[in-house]
Short mmCIF file of C-alpha atoms in Angstrom, two decimals:
data_model
loop_
_atom_site.label_atom_id
_atom_site.label_comp_id
_atom_site.label_asym_id
_atom_site.label_seq_id
_atom_site.Cartn_x
_atom_site.Cartn_y
_atom_site.Cartn_z
CA UNK A 1 0.30 -13.11 30.26
CA UNK A 2 3.78 -14.06 31.49
CA UNK A 3 3.81 -17.04 29.13
CA UNK A 4 2.80 -14.82 26.22
CA UNK A 5 5.45 -12.21 27.00
CA UNK A 6 8.08 -14.91 27.40
CA UNK A 7 7.23 -16.43 24.01
CA UNK A 8 7.34 -13.00 22.38
CA UNK A 9 10.69 -12.11 23.92
CA UNK A 10 12.17 -15.52 23.12
CA UNK A 11 11.22 -15.36 19.45
CA UNK A 12 12.47 -11.79 19.15
CA UNK A 13 15.81 -12.61 20.79
CA UNK A 14 16.34 -15.82 18.82
CA UNK A 15 15.66 -14.36 15.38
CA UNK A 16 16.33 -10.62 15.83
CA UNK A 17 12.67 -10.08 14.95
CA UNK A 18 10.83 -7.96 17.54
CA UNK A 19 7.77 -7.27 15.40
CA UNK A 20 7.39 -10.97 14.60
CA UNK A 21 7.54 -11.74 18.32
CA UNK A 22 4.63 -9.40 18.99
CA UNK A 23 2.59 -10.68 16.05
CA UNK A 24 3.18 -14.31 17.05
CA UNK A 25 1.68 -13.61 20.46
CA UNK A 26 -1.39 -11.95 18.96
CA UNK A 27 -1.91 -14.22 15.94
CA UNK A 28 -0.96 -17.65 17.26
CA UNK A 29 -1.15 -17.58 21.06
CA UNK A 30 -4.13 -15.30 21.72
CA UNK A 31 -5.70 -15.38 18.25
CA UNK A 32 -7.21 -11.99 19.06
CA UNK A 33 -6.16 -8.35 19.32
CA UNK A 34 -5.93 -6.85 22.78
CA UNK A 35 -4.30 -3.56 23.76
CA UNK A 36 -3.06 -5.05 27.03
CA UNK A 37 -1.44 -7.99 25.26
CA UNK A 38 0.00 -5.72 22.56
CA UNK A 39 1.70 -3.36 25.00
CA UNK A 40 3.01 -6.15 27.24
CA UNK A 41 4.41 -8.23 24.40
CA UNK A 42 5.93 -5.16 22.73
CA UNK A 43 7.81 -4.33 25.92
CA UNK A 44 9.00 -7.93 26.34
CA UNK A 45 9.89 -8.35 22.66
CA UNK A 46 11.86 -5.12 22.39
CA UNK A 47 13.71 -5.86 25.63
CA UNK A 48 14.63 -9.38 24.53
CA UNK A 49 15.75 -8.18 21.11
CA UNK A 50 17.79 -5.33 22.59
CA UNK A 51 19.68 -7.66 24.93
CA UNK A 52 20.24 -10.16 22.11
CA UNK A 53 21.65 -7.47 19.83
CA UNK A 54 23.93 -6.23 22.61
CA UNK A 55 25.48 -9.69 22.71
CA UNK A 56 25.39 -10.83 19.07
CA UNK A 57 25.36 -7.55 17.13
CA UNK A 58 22.90 -5.59 15.02
CA UNK A 59 22.97 -7.64 11.82
CA UNK A 60 19.99 -9.70 10.57
CA UNK A 61 20.03 -13.49 10.82
CA UNK A 62 20.28 -13.87 7.02
CA UNK A 63 21.80 -11.09 4.94
CA UNK A 64 19.54 -11.05 1.87
CA UNK A 65 19.13 -7.27 1.83
CA UNK A 66 20.79 -6.97 -1.59
CA UNK A 67 18.50 -9.50 -3.31
CA UNK A 68 16.25 -7.78 -5.85
CA UNK A 69 12.49 -8.44 -5.59
CA UNK A 70 10.66 -10.41 -8.25
CA UNK A 71 9.22 -8.67 -11.28
CA UNK A 72 5.43 -8.62 -11.44
CA UNK A 73 5.51 -10.86 -14.49
CA UNK A 74 7.10 -13.61 -12.39
CA UNK A 75 4.36 -13.74 -9.77
CA UNK A 76 2.78 -16.80 -11.37
CA UNK A 77 5.83 -18.68 -10.09
CA UNK A 78 5.07 -17.39 -6.58
CA UNK A 79 1.58 -18.89 -6.83
CA UNK A 80 2.95 -22.27 -7.88
CA UNK A 81 5.53 -22.12 -5.10
CA UNK A 82 2.77 -21.34 -2.59
CA UNK A 83 0.75 -24.36 -3.68
CA UNK A 84 3.83 -26.60 -3.38
CA UNK A 85 4.61 -25.24 0.09
CA UNK A 86 1.00 -25.73 1.18
CA UNK A 87 1.17 -29.39 0.13
CA UNK A 88 4.49 -29.88 1.92
CA UNK A 89 3.16 -28.16 5.06
CA UNK A 90 0.03 -30.29 5.17
CA UNK A 91 2.12 -33.44 4.70
CA UNK A 92 4.52 -32.34 7.45
CA UNK A 93 1.68 -31.86 9.95
CA UNK A 94 0.17 -35.20 8.92
CA UNK A 95 3.50 -36.95 9.48
CA UNK A 96 3.93 -35.30 12.90
CA UNK A 97 0.78 -37.00 14.16
CA UNK A 98 1.52 -40.37 12.56
CA UNK A 99 5.10 -40.54 13.84
CA UNK A 100 3.94 -39.67 17.36
CA UNK A 101 1.42 -42.52 17.09
CA UNK A 102 4.24 -44.90 16.14
CA UNK A 103 6.44 -43.70 18.99
CA UNK A 104 3.62 -44.39 21.44
CA UNK A 105 4.20 -48.12 20.86
CA UNK A 106 7.78 -47.81 22.16
CA UNK A 107 7.80 -48.19 25.96
CA UNK A 108 9.73 -45.62 27.96
CA UNK A 109 11.01 -42.19 27.07
CA UNK A 110 14.62 -43.42 27.08
CA UNK A 111 14.04 -45.79 24.16
CA UNK A 112 12.06 -43.16 22.26
CA UNK A 113 14.92 -40.71 22.67
CA UNK A 114 17.52 -43.30 21.71
CA UNK A 115 16.31 -43.60 18.10
CA UNK A 116 16.91 -39.98 16.98
CA UNK A 117 20.11 -39.94 19.05
CA UNK A 118 21.52 -42.92 17.14
CA UNK A 119 20.27 -41.48 13.85
CA UNK A 120 22.08 -38.21 14.60
CA UNK A 121 25.29 -40.14 15.24
CA UNK A 122 24.99 -41.96 11.91
CA UNK A 123 24.19 -38.76 10.01
CA UNK A 124 27.11 -36.97 11.65
CA UNK A 125 29.36 -39.50 9.95
CA UNK A 126 27.72 -39.96 6.56
CA UNK A 127 25.63 -36.80 5.92
CA UNK A 128 26.30 -34.03 8.48
CA UNK A 129 24.59 -31.33 6.40
CA UNK A 130 21.18 -32.10 7.95
CA UNK A 131 22.42 -31.60 11.51
CA UNK A 132 22.83 -28.39 13.46
CA UNK A 133 20.68 -25.29 13.61
CA UNK A 134 20.44 -24.88 9.84
CA UNK A 135 21.81 -21.35 9.42
CA UNK A 136 24.65 -22.50 7.16
CA UNK A 137 22.26 -24.78 5.30
CA UNK A 138 20.05 -21.84 4.32
CA UNK A 139 23.09 -20.01 2.99
CA UNK A 140 24.16 -23.16 1.09
CA UNK A 141 20.85 -23.68 -0.70
CA UNK A 142 20.75 -19.96 -1.57
CA UNK A 143 23.39 -20.68 -4.20
CA UNK A 144 22.90 -22.69 -7.40
CA UNK A 145 22.84 -26.41 -6.56
CA UNK A 146 22.00 -29.59 -8.43
CA UNK A 147 18.30 -30.28 -8.08
CA UNK A 148 19.02 -33.95 -7.30
CA UNK A 149 21.18 -33.04 -4.31
CA UNK A 150 18.55 -30.57 -3.10
CA UNK A 151 15.80 -33.19 -3.24
CA UNK A 152 17.96 -35.68 -1.34
CA UNK A 153 18.79 -33.02 1.23
CA UNK A 154 15.10 -32.20 1.69
CA UNK A 155 14.12 -35.84 2.15
CA UNK A 156 16.84 -36.46 4.75
CA UNK A 157 16.13 -33.22 6.63
CA UNK A 158 12.39 -33.91 6.57
CA UNK A 159 12.77 -37.45 7.94
CA UNK A 160 15.24 -36.42 10.63
CA UNK A 161 13.06 -33.50 11.72
CA UNK A 162 9.94 -35.65 11.92
CA UNK A 163 11.68 -38.45 13.84
CA UNK A 164 13.24 -36.00 16.28
CA UNK A 165 10.02 -34.11 16.89
CA UNK A 166 7.92 -37.23 17.23
CA UNK A 167 10.20 -38.67 19.92
CA UNK A 168 9.67 -35.69 22.21
CA UNK A 169 13.14 -34.17 21.79
CA UNK A 170 12.64 -31.73 18.93
CA UNK A 171 15.17 -29.06 19.93
CA UNK A 172 12.85 -26.45 18.45
CA UNK A 173 10.57 -26.37 15.42
CA UNK A 174 10.87 -22.83 14.05
CA UNK A 175 14.31 -23.00 12.47
CA UNK A 176 13.98 -26.60 11.15
CA UNK A 177 10.76 -25.75 9.31
CA UNK A 178 12.32 -22.54 7.97
CA UNK A 179 15.24 -24.60 6.67
CA UNK A 180 12.83 -27.04 5.02
CA UNK A 181 11.02 -24.11 3.42
CA UNK A 182 14.33 -22.73 2.15
CA UNK A 183 15.19 -26.08 0.56
CA UNK A 184 11.76 -26.34 -1.10
CA UNK A 185 12.17 -22.80 -2.43
CA UNK A 186 15.60 -23.64 -3.83
CA UNK A 187 14.25 -26.83 -5.47
CA UNK A 188 11.46 -24.85 -7.15
CA UNK A 189 13.99 -22.24 -8.27
CA UNK A 190 16.14 -24.90 -9.93
CA UNK A 191 13.06 -26.51 -11.50
CA UNK A 192 12.00 -23.19 -13.06
CA UNK A 193 15.53 -22.69 -14.39
CA UNK A 194 15.52 -26.15 -15.96
CA UNK A 195 12.46 -25.25 -18.04
CA UNK A 196 13.98 -21.94 -19.14
CA UNK A 197 12.67 -19.34 -16.69
CA UNK A 198 14.80 -16.94 -14.67
CA UNK A 199 14.51 -17.68 -10.95
CA UNK A 200 17.12 -16.54 -8.45
CA UNK A 201 17.63 -19.14 -5.69
CA UNK A 202 18.04 -16.48 -2.97
CA UNK A 203 14.63 -14.97 -3.75
CA UNK A 204 12.90 -18.34 -3.70
CA UNK A 205 14.66 -19.33 -0.47
CA UNK A 206 13.16 -16.26 1.22
CA UNK A 207 9.70 -17.04 -0.18
CA UNK A 208 10.00 -20.72 0.75
CA UNK A 209 10.66 -19.97 4.41
CA UNK A 210 7.64 -17.68 4.73
CA UNK A 211 5.31 -19.98 2.81
CA UNK A 212 6.12 -23.15 4.73
CA UNK A 213 5.84 -21.28 8.04
CA UNK A 214 2.34 -20.12 7.04
CA UNK A 215 1.33 -23.63 5.96
CA UNK A 216 2.60 -25.45 9.07
CA UNK A 217 2.08 -22.95 11.90
CA UNK A 218 -0.89 -21.24 10.20
CA UNK A 219 0.27 -17.77 11.21
CA UNK A 220 0.83 -16.04 7.85
CA UNK A 221 1.28 -12.46 9.10
CA UNK A 222 3.89 -13.61 11.61
CA UNK A 223 5.68 -15.55 8.87
CA UNK A 224 5.76 -12.55 6.53
CA UNK A 225 7.18 -10.17 9.12
CA UNK A 226 9.52 -12.82 10.58
CA UNK A 227 11.21 -13.51 7.24
CA UNK A 228 11.34 -9.80 6.37
CA UNK A 229 13.14 -9.05 9.64
CA UNK A 230 15.41 -12.10 9.39
CA UNK A 231 16.42 -11.26 5.83
CA UNK A 232 17.03 -7.59 6.62
CA UNK A 233 14.76 -6.28 3.86
CA UNK A 234 11.09 -5.41 3.41
CA UNK A 235 11.41 -5.12 -0.38
CA UNK A 236 9.90 -8.62 -0.81
CA UNK A 237 6.79 -7.83 1.22
CA UNK A 238 4.32 -8.22 -1.66
CA UNK A 239 5.68 -11.55 -2.90
CA UNK A 240 6.01 -12.83 0.71
CA UNK A 241 2.37 -11.95 1.33
CA UNK A 242 1.25 -13.74 -1.82
CA UNK A 243 3.20 -16.94 -1.16
CA UNK A 244 2.11 -17.03 2.50
CA UNK A 245 -1.55 -16.55 1.57
CA UNK A 246 -1.40 -19.21 -1.16
CA UNK A 247 0.34 -21.74 1.11
CA UNK A 248 -2.13 -21.03 3.91
CA UNK A 249 -5.17 -21.52 1.66
CA UNK A 250 -3.74 -24.71 0.14
CA UNK A 251 -3.11 -26.27 3.56
CA UNK A 252 -6.55 -25.15 4.76
CA UNK A 253 -8.28 -26.69 1.74
CA UNK A 254 -6.58 -29.97 2.65
CA UNK A 255 -8.09 -29.66 6.16
CA UNK A 256 -4.64 -29.69 7.74
CA UNK A 257 -4.65 -28.50 11.34
CA UNK A 258 -1.96 -26.08 12.59
CA UNK A 259 0.97 -27.91 14.13
CA UNK A 260 0.58 -26.34 17.56
CA UNK A 261 -3.10 -27.30 17.67
CA UNK A 262 -2.13 -30.88 16.82
CA UNK A 263 0.49 -30.99 19.57
CA UNK A 264 -1.82 -29.36 22.13
CA UNK A 265 -4.63 -31.80 21.36
CA UNK A 266 -2.36 -34.81 21.81
CA UNK A 267 -0.94 -33.44 25.05
CA UNK A 268 -4.39 -32.85 26.51
CA UNK A 269 -5.64 -36.28 25.45
CA UNK A 270 -2.68 -37.92 27.21
CA UNK A 271 -3.64 -36.02 30.34
CA UNK A 272 -7.28 -37.07 30.01
CA UNK A 273 -8.51 -33.52 29.37
CA UNK A 274 -11.29 -32.88 26.89
CA UNK A 275 -10.28 -30.34 24.25
CA UNK A 276 -13.49 -28.40 24.67
CA UNK A 277 -12.96 -28.06 28.43
CA UNK A 278 -9.41 -26.83 27.94
CA UNK A 279 -10.40 -23.89 25.75
CA UNK A 280 -10.01 -20.57 27.47
CA UNK A 281 -12.61 -17.83 27.57
CA UNK A 282 -11.81 -14.77 25.49
CA UNK A 283 -12.92 -11.16 25.74
CA UNK A 284 -13.91 -9.57 22.44
CA UNK A 285 -14.30 -5.82 22.06
CA UNK A 286 -16.84 -4.92 19.37
CA UNK A 287 -17.34 -1.30 18.23
CA UNK A 288 -20.85 -0.54 16.97
CA UNK A 289 -20.58 1.33 13.67
CA UNK A 290 -22.95 4.17 12.72
CA UNK A 291 -24.67 2.06 10.05
CA UNK A 292 -24.97 -1.07 12.22
CA UNK A 293 -28.32 -2.86 12.33
CA UNK A 294 -28.32 -3.00 16.13
CA UNK A 295 -28.25 0.77 16.68
CA UNK A 296 -31.29 1.73 18.78
CA UNK A 297 -31.92 -1.90 19.78
CA UNK A 298 -32.27 -2.90 23.46
CA UNK A 299 -29.99 -5.69 24.61
CA UNK A 300 -32.88 -8.07 25.28
CA UNK A 301 -33.60 -8.25 21.54
CA UNK A 302 -30.09 -9.42 20.59
CA UNK A 303 -30.76 -13.04 19.64
CA UNK A 304 -27.54 -13.71 17.72
CA UNK A 305 -25.10 -13.82 20.64
CA UNK A 306 -25.48 -17.55 21.26
CA UNK A 307 -23.71 -18.44 24.52
CA UNK A 308 -21.66 -15.23 24.57
CA UNK A 309 -22.24 -12.74 27.37
CA UNK A 310 -22.15 -8.94 27.25
CA UNK A 311 -20.09 -8.06 30.31
CA UNK A 312 -19.74 -4.31 29.72
CA UNK A 313 -20.59 -1.46 27.36
CA UNK A 314 -18.18 1.43 26.90
CA UNK A 315 -19.87 4.64 25.81
CA UNK A 316 -17.49 7.56 25.29
CA UNK A 317 -15.48 7.72 28.54
CA UNK A 318 -18.03 5.80 30.63
CA UNK A 319 -18.44 2.08 31.24
CA UNK A 320 -22.06 0.95 31.56
CA UNK A 321 -23.32 -2.14 33.34
CA UNK A 322 -25.46 -3.89 30.71
CA UNK A 323 -29.08 -4.88 31.33
CA UNK A 324 -31.99 -5.81 29.13
CA UNK A 325 -33.29 -2.25 28.73
CA UNK A 326 -29.94 -0.77 27.67
CA UNK A 327 -30.35 0.68 24.17
CA UNK A 328 -27.30 0.46 21.95
CA UNK A 329 -25.97 3.57 20.28
CA UNK A 330 -23.53 4.18 17.45
CA UNK A 331 -20.00 4.37 18.84
CA UNK A 332 -20.66 1.99 21.73
CA UNK A 333 -18.07 -0.70 22.36
CA UNK A 334 -19.49 -4.07 23.43
CA UNK A 335 -17.27 -6.23 25.61
CA UNK A 336 -18.25 -9.86 24.97
CA UNK A 337 -17.15 -12.97 26.88
CA UNK A 338 -17.26 -16.26 24.98
CA UNK A 339 -15.69 -19.68 24.71
CA UNK A 340 -12.66 -19.56 22.42
CA UNK A 341 -13.80 -22.71 20.62
CA UNK A 342 -17.10 -21.01 19.69
CA UNK A 343 -15.73 -17.60 18.78
CA UNK A 344 -15.70 -18.12 15.00
CA UNK A 345 -19.52 -18.08 14.49
CA UNK A 346 -19.70 -15.14 16.88
CA UNK A 347 -17.26 -13.16 14.71
CA UNK A 348 -19.44 -13.91 11.68
CA UNK A 349 -22.53 -12.64 13.53
CA UNK A 350 -20.64 -9.52 14.64
CA UNK A 351 -19.71 -8.74 11.03
CA UNK A 352 -23.41 -8.88 10.05
CA UNK A 353 -25.00 -7.01 12.96
CA UNK A 354 -22.31 -4.60 14.23
CA UNK A 355 -20.28 -3.64 11.19
CA UNK A 356 -22.93 -2.87 8.59
#
């Protein structure tokens, strides 16, 4: 819980995005909704954001509040942008694994760190735009730029980000991938303008950040709220939702794993830990609806639970100890314990037997 609260507070303080900090904890870290986690992370996120604003001020990270939302007739461009971002996100995650494989052939952490260090020194002399946090870079690509320079900037930023991350000295992944998304959005904006369509770079920069976040991290709701809070406006919520969903589906169809799952798997394999053994157990609270098929059924007849266990039944204001003769009633809340790795088929079974 402390780790979850720390991650929530850190994200909120870094990006002035308290709601995104809470959603990241629920969507990415726990991958489940829990009242205890919600309240704890809300307290940590709000506290971290409050202290950050006391020091740095109340303004959003990027001031795009005056940018007008897209017209509904332009949403086909959002779909195309989402597909492009999904492809870029899947390629980014693929490159993360491959570059880490290449770095494993270099003996010693010092030598692995030396390569991005020397590359940063060279880039500082010949192309300093790709260095730094990337805040100024997002503002730069929000203006009209030559598409050739934007493509070159993307390639250099992509390579430098991958080489840095693969060496084990990433310096963070959130802002670099947001910058990459902004550049992709600006490139698509310029491409649409070249073929005669109106496409404001600032709007596509906002959409690009949310879409690439959804494709790489695979946390679309967090990405939508994060960019809304960072840009200081919720007027783009519909287009952000569409681009995040499209990018997510595109990356999923390509069977690209989320970046944090990739990194966790590699870390556990280096430590000799089986991925299945490392999965935590999760508690799932399942309300029994009035039209559910299991109403009036004793627990012994529930044959769809698999390896999940019913650890408690909450009925009104009482908590029952479950046994085989306990008959389920509408309004009961089942508390199930299961392996996180096997929770997906359980959710599907719950939707069939408890919701309808």
